[in-house]
mmCIF file of C-alpha atoms in Angstrom:
data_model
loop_
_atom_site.group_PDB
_atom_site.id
_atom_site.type_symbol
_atom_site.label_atom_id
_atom_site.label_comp_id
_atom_site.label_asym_id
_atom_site.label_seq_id
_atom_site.Cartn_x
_atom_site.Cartn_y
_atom_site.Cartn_z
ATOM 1 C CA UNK K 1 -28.605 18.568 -9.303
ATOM 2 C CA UNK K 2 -25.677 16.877 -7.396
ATOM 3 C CA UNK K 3 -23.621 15.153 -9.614
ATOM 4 C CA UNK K 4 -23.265 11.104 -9.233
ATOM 5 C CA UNK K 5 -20.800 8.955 -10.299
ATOM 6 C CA UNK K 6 -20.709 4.520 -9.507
ATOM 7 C CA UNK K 7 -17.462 2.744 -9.325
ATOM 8 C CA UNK K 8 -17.035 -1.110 -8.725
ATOM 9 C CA UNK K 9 -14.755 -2.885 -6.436
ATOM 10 C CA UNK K 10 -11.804 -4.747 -8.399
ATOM 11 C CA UNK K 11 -12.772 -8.248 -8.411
ATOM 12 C CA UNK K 12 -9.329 -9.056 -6.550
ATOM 13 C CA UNK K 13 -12.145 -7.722 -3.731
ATOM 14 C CA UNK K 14 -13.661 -11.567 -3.876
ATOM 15 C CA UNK K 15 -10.027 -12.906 -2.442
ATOM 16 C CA UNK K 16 -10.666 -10.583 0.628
ATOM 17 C CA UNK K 17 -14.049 -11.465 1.345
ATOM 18 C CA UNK K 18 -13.125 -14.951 1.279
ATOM 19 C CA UNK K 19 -10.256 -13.887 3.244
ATOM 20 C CA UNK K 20 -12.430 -14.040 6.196
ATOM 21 C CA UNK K 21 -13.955 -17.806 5.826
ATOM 22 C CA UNK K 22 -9.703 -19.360 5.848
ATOM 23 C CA UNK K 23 -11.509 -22.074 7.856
ATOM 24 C CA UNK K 24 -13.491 -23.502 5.487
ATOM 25 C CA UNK K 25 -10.432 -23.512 3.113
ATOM 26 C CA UNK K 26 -8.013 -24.628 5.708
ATOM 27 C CA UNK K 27 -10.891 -27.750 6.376
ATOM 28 C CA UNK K 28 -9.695 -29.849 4.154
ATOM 29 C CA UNK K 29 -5.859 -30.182 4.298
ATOM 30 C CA UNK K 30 -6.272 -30.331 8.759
ATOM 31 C CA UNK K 31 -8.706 -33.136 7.773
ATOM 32 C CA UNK K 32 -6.106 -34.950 5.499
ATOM 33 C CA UNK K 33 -3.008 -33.900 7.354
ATOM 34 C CA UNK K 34 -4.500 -35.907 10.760
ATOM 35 C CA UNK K 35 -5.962 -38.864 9.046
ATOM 36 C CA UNK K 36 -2.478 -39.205 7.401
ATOM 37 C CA UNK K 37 -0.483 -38.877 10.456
ATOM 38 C CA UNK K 38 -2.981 -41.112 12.651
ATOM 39 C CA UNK K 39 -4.464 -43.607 10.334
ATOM 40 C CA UNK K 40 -1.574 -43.993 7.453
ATOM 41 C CA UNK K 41 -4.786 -43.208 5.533
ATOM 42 C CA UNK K 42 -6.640 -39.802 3.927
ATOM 43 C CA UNK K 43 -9.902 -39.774 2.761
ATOM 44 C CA UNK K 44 -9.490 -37.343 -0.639
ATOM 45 C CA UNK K 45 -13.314 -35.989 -0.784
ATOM 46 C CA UNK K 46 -15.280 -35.173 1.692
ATOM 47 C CA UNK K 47 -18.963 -33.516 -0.134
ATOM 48 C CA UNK K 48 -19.712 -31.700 2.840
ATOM 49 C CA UNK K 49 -16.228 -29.525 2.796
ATOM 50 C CA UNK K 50 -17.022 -29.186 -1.113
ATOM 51 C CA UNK K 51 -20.529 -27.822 -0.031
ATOM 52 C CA UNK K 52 -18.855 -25.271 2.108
ATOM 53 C CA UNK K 53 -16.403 -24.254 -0.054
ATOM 54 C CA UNK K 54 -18.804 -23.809 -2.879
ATOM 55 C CA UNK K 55 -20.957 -21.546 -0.364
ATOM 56 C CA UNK K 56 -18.191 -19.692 0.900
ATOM 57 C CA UNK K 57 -17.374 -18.861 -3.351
ATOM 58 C CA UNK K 58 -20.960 -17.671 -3.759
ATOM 59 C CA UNK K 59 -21.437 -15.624 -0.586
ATOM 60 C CA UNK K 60 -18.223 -13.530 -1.710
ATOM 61 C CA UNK K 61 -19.542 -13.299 -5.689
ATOM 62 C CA UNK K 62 -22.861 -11.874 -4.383
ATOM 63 C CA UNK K 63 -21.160 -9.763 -1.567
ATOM 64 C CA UNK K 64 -18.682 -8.312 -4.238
ATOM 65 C CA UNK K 65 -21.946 -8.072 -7.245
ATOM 66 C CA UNK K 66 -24.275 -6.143 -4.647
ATOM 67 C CA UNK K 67 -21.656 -3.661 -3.184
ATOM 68 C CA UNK K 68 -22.001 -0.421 -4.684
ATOM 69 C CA UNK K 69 -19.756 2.682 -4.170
ATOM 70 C CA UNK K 70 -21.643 6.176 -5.249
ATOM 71 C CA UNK K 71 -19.408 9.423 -5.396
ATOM 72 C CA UNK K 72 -20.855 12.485 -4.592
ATOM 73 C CA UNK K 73 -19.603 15.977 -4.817
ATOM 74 C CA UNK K 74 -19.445 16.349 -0.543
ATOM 75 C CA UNK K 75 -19.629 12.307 0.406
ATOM 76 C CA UNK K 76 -18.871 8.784 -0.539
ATOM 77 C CA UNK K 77 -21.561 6.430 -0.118
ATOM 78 C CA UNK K 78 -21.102 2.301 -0.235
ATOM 79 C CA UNK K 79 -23.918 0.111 -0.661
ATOM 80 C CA UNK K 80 -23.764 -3.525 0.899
ATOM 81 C CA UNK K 81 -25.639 -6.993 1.085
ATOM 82 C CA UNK K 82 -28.206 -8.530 -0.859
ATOM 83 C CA UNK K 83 -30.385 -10.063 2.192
ATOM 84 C CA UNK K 84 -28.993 -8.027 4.889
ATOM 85 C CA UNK K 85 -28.408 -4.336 3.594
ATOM 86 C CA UNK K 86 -26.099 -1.898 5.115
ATOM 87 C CA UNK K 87 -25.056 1.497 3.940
ATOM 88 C CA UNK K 88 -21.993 3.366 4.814
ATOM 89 C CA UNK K 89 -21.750 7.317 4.367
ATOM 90 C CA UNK K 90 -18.314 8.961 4.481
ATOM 91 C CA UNK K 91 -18.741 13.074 4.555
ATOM 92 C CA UNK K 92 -15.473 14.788 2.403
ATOM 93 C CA UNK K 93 -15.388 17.475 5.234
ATOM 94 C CA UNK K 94 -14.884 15.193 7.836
ATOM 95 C CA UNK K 95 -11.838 13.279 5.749
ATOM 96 C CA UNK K 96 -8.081 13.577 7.212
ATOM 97 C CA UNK K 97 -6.464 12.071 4.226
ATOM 98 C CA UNK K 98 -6.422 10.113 1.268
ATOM 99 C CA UNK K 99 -4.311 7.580 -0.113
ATOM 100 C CA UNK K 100 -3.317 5.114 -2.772
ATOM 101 C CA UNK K 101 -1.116 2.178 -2.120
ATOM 102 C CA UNK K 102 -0.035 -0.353 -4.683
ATOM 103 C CA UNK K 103 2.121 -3.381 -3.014
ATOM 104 C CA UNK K 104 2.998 -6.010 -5.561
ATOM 105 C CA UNK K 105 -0.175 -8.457 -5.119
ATOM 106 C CA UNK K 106 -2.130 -5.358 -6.637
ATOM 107 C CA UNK K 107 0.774 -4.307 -9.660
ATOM 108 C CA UNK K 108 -0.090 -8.300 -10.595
ATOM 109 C CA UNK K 109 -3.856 -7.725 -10.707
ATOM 110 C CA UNK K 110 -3.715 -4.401 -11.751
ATOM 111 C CA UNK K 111 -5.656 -2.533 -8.839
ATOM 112 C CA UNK K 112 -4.798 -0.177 -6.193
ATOM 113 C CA UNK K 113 -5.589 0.172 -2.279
ATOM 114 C CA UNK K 114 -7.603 3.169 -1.722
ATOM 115 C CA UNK K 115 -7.798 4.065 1.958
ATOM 116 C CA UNK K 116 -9.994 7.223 3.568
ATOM 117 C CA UNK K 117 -8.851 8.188 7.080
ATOM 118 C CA UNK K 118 -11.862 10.495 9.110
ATOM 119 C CA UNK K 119 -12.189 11.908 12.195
ATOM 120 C CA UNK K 120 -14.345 8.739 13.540
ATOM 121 C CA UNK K 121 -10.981 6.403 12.737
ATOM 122 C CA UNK K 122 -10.000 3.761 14.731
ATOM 123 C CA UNK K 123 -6.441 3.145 16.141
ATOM 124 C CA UNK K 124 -4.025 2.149 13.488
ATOM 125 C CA UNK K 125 -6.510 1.526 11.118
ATOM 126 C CA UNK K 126 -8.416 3.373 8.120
ATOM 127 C CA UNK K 127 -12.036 4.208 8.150
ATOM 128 C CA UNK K 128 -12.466 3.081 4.742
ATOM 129 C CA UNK K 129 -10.286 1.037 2.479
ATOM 130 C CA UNK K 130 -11.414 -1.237 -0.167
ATOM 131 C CA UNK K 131 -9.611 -2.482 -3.849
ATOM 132 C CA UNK K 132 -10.354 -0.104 -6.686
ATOM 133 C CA UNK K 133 -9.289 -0.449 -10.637
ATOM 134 C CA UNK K 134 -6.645 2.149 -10.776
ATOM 135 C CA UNK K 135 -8.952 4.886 -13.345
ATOM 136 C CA UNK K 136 -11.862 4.604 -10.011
ATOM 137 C CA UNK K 137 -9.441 5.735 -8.039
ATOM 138 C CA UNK K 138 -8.663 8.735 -9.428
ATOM 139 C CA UNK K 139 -12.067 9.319 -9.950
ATOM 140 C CA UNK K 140 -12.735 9.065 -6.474
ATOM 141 C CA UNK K 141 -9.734 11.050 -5.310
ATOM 142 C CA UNK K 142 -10.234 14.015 -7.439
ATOM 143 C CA UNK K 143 -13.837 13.949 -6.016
ATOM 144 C CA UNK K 144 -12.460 14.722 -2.762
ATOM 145 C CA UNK K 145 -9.708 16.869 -3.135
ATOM 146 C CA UNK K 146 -9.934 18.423 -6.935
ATOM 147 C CA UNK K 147 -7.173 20.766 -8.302
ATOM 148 C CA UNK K 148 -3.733 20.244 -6.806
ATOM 149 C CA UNK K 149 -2.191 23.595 -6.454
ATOM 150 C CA UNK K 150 1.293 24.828 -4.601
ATOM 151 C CA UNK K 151 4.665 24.757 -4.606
ATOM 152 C CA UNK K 152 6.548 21.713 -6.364
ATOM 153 C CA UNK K 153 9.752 21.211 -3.892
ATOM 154 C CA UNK K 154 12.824 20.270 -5.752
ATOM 155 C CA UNK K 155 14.098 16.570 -5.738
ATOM 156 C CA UNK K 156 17.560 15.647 -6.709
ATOM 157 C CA UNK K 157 17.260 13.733 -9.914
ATOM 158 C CA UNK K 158 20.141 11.382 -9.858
ATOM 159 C CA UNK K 159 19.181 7.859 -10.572
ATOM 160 C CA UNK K 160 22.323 6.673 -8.342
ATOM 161 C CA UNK K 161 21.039 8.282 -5.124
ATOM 162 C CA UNK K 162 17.578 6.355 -5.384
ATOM 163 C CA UNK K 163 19.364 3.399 -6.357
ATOM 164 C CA UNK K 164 22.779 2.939 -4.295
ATOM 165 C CA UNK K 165 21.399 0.716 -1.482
ATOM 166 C CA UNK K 166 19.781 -1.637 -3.538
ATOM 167 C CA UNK K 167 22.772 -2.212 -5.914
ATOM 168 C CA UNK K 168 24.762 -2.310 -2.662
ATOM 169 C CA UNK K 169 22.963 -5.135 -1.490
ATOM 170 C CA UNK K 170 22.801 -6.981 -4.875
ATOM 171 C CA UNK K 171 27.156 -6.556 -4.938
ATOM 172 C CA UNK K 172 26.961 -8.188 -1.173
ATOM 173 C CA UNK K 173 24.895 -11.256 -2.214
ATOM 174 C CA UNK K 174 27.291 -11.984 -4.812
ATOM 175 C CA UNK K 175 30.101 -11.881 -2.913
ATOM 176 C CA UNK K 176 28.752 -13.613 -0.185
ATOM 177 C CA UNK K 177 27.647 -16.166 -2.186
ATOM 178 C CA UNK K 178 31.130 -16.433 -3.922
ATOM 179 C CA UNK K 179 33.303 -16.398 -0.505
ATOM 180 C CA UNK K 180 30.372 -18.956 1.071
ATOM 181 C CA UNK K 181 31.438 -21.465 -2.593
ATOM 182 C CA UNK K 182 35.020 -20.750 -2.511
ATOM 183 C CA UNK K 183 36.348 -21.599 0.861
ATOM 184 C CA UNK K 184 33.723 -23.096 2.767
ATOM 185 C CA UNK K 185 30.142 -25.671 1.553
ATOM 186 C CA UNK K 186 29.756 -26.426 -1.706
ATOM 187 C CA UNK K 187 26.607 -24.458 -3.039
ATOM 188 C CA UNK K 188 23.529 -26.184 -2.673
ATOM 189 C CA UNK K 189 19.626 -26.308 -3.310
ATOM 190 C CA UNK K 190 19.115 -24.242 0.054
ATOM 191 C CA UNK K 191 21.930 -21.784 -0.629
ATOM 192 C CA UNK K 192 20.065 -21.589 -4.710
ATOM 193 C CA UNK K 193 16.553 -21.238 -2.794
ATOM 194 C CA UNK K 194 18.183 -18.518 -0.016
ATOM 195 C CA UNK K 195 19.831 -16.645 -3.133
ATOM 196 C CA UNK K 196 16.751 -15.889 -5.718
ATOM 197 C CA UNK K 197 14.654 -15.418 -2.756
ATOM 198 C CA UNK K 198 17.164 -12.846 -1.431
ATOM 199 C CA UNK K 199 17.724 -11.438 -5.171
ATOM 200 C CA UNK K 200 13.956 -11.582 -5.302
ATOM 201 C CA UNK K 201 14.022 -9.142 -2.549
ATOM 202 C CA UNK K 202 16.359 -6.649 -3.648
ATOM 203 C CA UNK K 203 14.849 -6.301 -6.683
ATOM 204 C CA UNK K 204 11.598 -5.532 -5.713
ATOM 205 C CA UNK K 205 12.938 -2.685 -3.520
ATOM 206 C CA UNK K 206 15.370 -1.536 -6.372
ATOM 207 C CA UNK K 207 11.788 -1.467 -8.400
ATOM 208 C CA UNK K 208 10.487 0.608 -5.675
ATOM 209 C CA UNK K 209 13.661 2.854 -5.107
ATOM 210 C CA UNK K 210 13.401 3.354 -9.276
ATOM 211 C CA UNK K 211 9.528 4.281 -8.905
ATOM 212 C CA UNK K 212 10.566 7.366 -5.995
ATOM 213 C CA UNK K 213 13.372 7.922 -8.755
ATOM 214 C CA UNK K 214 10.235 8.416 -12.024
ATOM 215 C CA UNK K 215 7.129 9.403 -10.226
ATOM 216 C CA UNK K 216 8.562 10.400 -6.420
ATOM 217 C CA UNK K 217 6.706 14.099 -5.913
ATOM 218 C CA UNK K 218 6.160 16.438 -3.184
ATOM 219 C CA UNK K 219 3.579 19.317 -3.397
ATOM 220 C CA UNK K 220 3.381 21.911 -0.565
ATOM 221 C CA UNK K 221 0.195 24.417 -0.583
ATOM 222 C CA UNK K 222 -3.619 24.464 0.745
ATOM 223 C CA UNK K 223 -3.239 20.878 -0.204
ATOM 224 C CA UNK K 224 -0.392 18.756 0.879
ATOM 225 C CA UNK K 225 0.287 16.162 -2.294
ATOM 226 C CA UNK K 226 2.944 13.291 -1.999
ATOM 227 C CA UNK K 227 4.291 10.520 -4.200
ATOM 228 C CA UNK K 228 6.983 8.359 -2.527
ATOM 229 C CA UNK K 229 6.634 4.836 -0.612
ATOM 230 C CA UNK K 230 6.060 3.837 2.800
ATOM 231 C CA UNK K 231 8.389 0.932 3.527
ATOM 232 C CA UNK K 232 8.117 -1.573 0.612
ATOM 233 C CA UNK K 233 4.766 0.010 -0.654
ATOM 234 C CA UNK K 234 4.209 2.870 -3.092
ATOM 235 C CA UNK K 235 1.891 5.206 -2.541
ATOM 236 C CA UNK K 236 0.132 8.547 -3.358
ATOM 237 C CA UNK K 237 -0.881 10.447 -0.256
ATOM 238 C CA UNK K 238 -3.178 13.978 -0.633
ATOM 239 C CA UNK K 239 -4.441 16.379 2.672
ATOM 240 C CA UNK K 240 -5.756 19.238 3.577
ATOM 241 C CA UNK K 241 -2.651 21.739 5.175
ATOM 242 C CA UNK K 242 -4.817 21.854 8.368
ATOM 243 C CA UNK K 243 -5.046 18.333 8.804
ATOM 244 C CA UNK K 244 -1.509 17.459 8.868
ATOM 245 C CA UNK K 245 -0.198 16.557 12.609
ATOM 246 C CA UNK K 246 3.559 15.838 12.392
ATOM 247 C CA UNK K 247 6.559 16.786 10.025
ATOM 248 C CA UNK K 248 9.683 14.931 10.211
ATOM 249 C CA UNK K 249 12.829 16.526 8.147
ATOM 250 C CA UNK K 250 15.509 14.238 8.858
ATOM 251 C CA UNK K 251 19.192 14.007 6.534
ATOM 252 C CA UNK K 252 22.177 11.344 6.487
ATOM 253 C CA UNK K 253 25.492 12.645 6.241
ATOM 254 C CA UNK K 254 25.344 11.581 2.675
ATOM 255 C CA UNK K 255 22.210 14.536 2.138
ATOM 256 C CA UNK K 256 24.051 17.034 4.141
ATOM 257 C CA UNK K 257 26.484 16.390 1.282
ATOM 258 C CA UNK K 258 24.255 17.014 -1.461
ATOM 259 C CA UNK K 259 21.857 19.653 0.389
ATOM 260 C CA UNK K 260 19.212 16.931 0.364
ATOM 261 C CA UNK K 261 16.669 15.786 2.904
ATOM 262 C CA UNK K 262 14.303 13.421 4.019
ATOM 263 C CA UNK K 263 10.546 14.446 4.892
ATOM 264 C CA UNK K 264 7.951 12.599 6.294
ATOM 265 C CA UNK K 265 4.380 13.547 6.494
ATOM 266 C CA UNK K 266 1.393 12.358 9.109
ATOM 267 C CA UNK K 267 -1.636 13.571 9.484
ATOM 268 C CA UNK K 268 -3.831 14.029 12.568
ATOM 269 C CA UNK K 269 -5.941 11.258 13.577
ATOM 270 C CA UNK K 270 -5.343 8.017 14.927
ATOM 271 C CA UNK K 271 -4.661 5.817 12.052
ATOM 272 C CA UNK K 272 -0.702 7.273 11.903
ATOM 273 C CA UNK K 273 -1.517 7.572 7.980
ATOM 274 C CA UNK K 274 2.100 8.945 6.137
ATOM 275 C CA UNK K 275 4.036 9.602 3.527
ATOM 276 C CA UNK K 276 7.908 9.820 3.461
ATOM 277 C CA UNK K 277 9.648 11.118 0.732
ATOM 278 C CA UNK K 278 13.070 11.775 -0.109
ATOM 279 C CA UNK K 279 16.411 13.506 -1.693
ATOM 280 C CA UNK K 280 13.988 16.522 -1.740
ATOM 281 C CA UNK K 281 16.497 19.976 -1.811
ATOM 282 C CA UNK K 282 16.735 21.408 1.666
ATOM 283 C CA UNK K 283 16.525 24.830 0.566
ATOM 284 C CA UNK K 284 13.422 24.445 -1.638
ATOM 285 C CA UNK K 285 11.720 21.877 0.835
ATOM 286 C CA UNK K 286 11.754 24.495 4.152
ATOM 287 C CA UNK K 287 11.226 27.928 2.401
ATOM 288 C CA UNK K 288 7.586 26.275 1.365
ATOM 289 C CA UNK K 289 7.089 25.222 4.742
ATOM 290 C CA UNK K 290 7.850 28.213 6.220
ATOM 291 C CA UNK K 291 5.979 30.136 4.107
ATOM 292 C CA UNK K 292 2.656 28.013 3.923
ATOM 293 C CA UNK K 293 2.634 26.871 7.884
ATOM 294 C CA UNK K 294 3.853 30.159 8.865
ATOM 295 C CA UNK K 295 7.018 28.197 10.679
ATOM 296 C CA UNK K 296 10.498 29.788 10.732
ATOM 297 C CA UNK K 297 12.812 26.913 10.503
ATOM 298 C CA UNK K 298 16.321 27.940 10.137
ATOM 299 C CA UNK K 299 18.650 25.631 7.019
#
């Protein structure tokens, strides 16, 4: 008997579904903004726009209660609609990749992005990505992959390489700041607002420089397995070795130093889904890709 399991969209899910009615939200403050600007006057309740807004609430509630994901052993299945049903099958064998992406809206509500590419893709975008708790996730991924096994490549653990650029940029703002308050303005509520936003910034990337630092990860065998970022976002990437299109080693002088590398990893398909990892050893890093895609790259 094929074994079933039922996971739940995160409730973050009824932001997204809403997501799609911004009109109906957006109503209100048009309304007010024109009858300010034209009459001197705003009319503060209108019970038709509170009408819409509270359908708009319940349409998402019932869209999020009434969509079901099922996880079988070869296939994902998700269950929509209450009045109007529709029913989406997703076949393992015909999946290009995998991956989890957690930008900081999702650490603050505790979920994760879980995105599916397949061969029937469209440009640029996944064939399947919806908000899971971080535990259904897993769950779903080790449905569709299982085991992990190959070769770990070496990283170079020093915490200063993964976090040099961000305390670079930190030193700048200061000094910046301190040459902009010495000899020219005086510092003021813009320059305060321009600051923390900035610092804001740069410490959200050092977060996600630390995160490659504690949980970056590349594994190289029938299965490709990555944890690193993409951009700003962190993210957990998994493939099948035959389904991998491109592979970009790339160094700075400062890795040729250090015998340390850059590699990022797309698969085939349309929707340009990657991973890019980095400070992995050189050495380490092409000796598994030679061996496992039968390559002969020279280090």
């Amino acid at each position: 008997m094929m074994n079933k399991k039922t996971i739940r969209a995160h409730p973050i899910t009824l932001f997204y579904l809403m997501r799609s009615y911004w009109f109906v939200f957006a109503a209100p403050i048009i309304r007010t903004t024109i009858q300010y600007l034209f009459f001197k006057k705003a009319q503060q309740f209108v019970p038709v726009e509170a009408i819409a807004l509270l359908f708009v609430i319940c349409v998402a509630v019932v869209g999020w209660l009434f969509t079901k994901i099922i996880v079988t052993s070869d296939k994902l299945i998700v269950k929509k609609g209450f009045v109007f049903k529709k029913e989406e099958i997703i076949f393992f064998e015909k999946t290009f990749s995998i991956s989890i992406r957690r930008n900081i809206v999702d650490i603050l509500f505790g979920c994760v992005s879980c995105c599916i590419n397949t061969i029937s893709e469209k440009s640029k975008k996944e064939s399947f990505d919806i908000k899971l708790s971080a535990n259904d996730a897993n769950v779903l991924y080790k449905e569709v992959y299982g085991s992990i096994d190959g070769t770990n490549i070496e990283k170079q653990g020093k915490l200063r390489r993964f976090l040099t650029v961000p305390l670079s940029l930190m030193a700048a703002i200061f000094v910046l700041t301190l040459i902009k308050t010495k000899f020219f303005t005086k510092f003021d509520y813009y320059d305060l607002i321009l600051t923390v936003f900035l610092l804001g910034f740069v410490l959200y990337y050092g977060g996600v420089c630390f995160y490659n630092y504690k949980c970056g990860k590349l594994c190289i065998g029938d299965k490709i397995f990555a944890v690193g970022s993409v951009g700003l976002v962190p993210k957990t990437f998994c493939c099948s070795k035959n389904k991998v299109g491109i592979i970009k080693i790339s160094q700075t002088p400062i890795d040729r130093r250090f015998k340390t590398c850059k590699i990022k990893i797309t698969v085939s398909g349309e929707s340009g889904d990657a991973i890019k990892t980095k400070n992995m050893k050189c050495k380490s890093l092409v000796e598994a890709i030679n061996r496992e895609f039968k390559f002969d790259i020279k280090v």
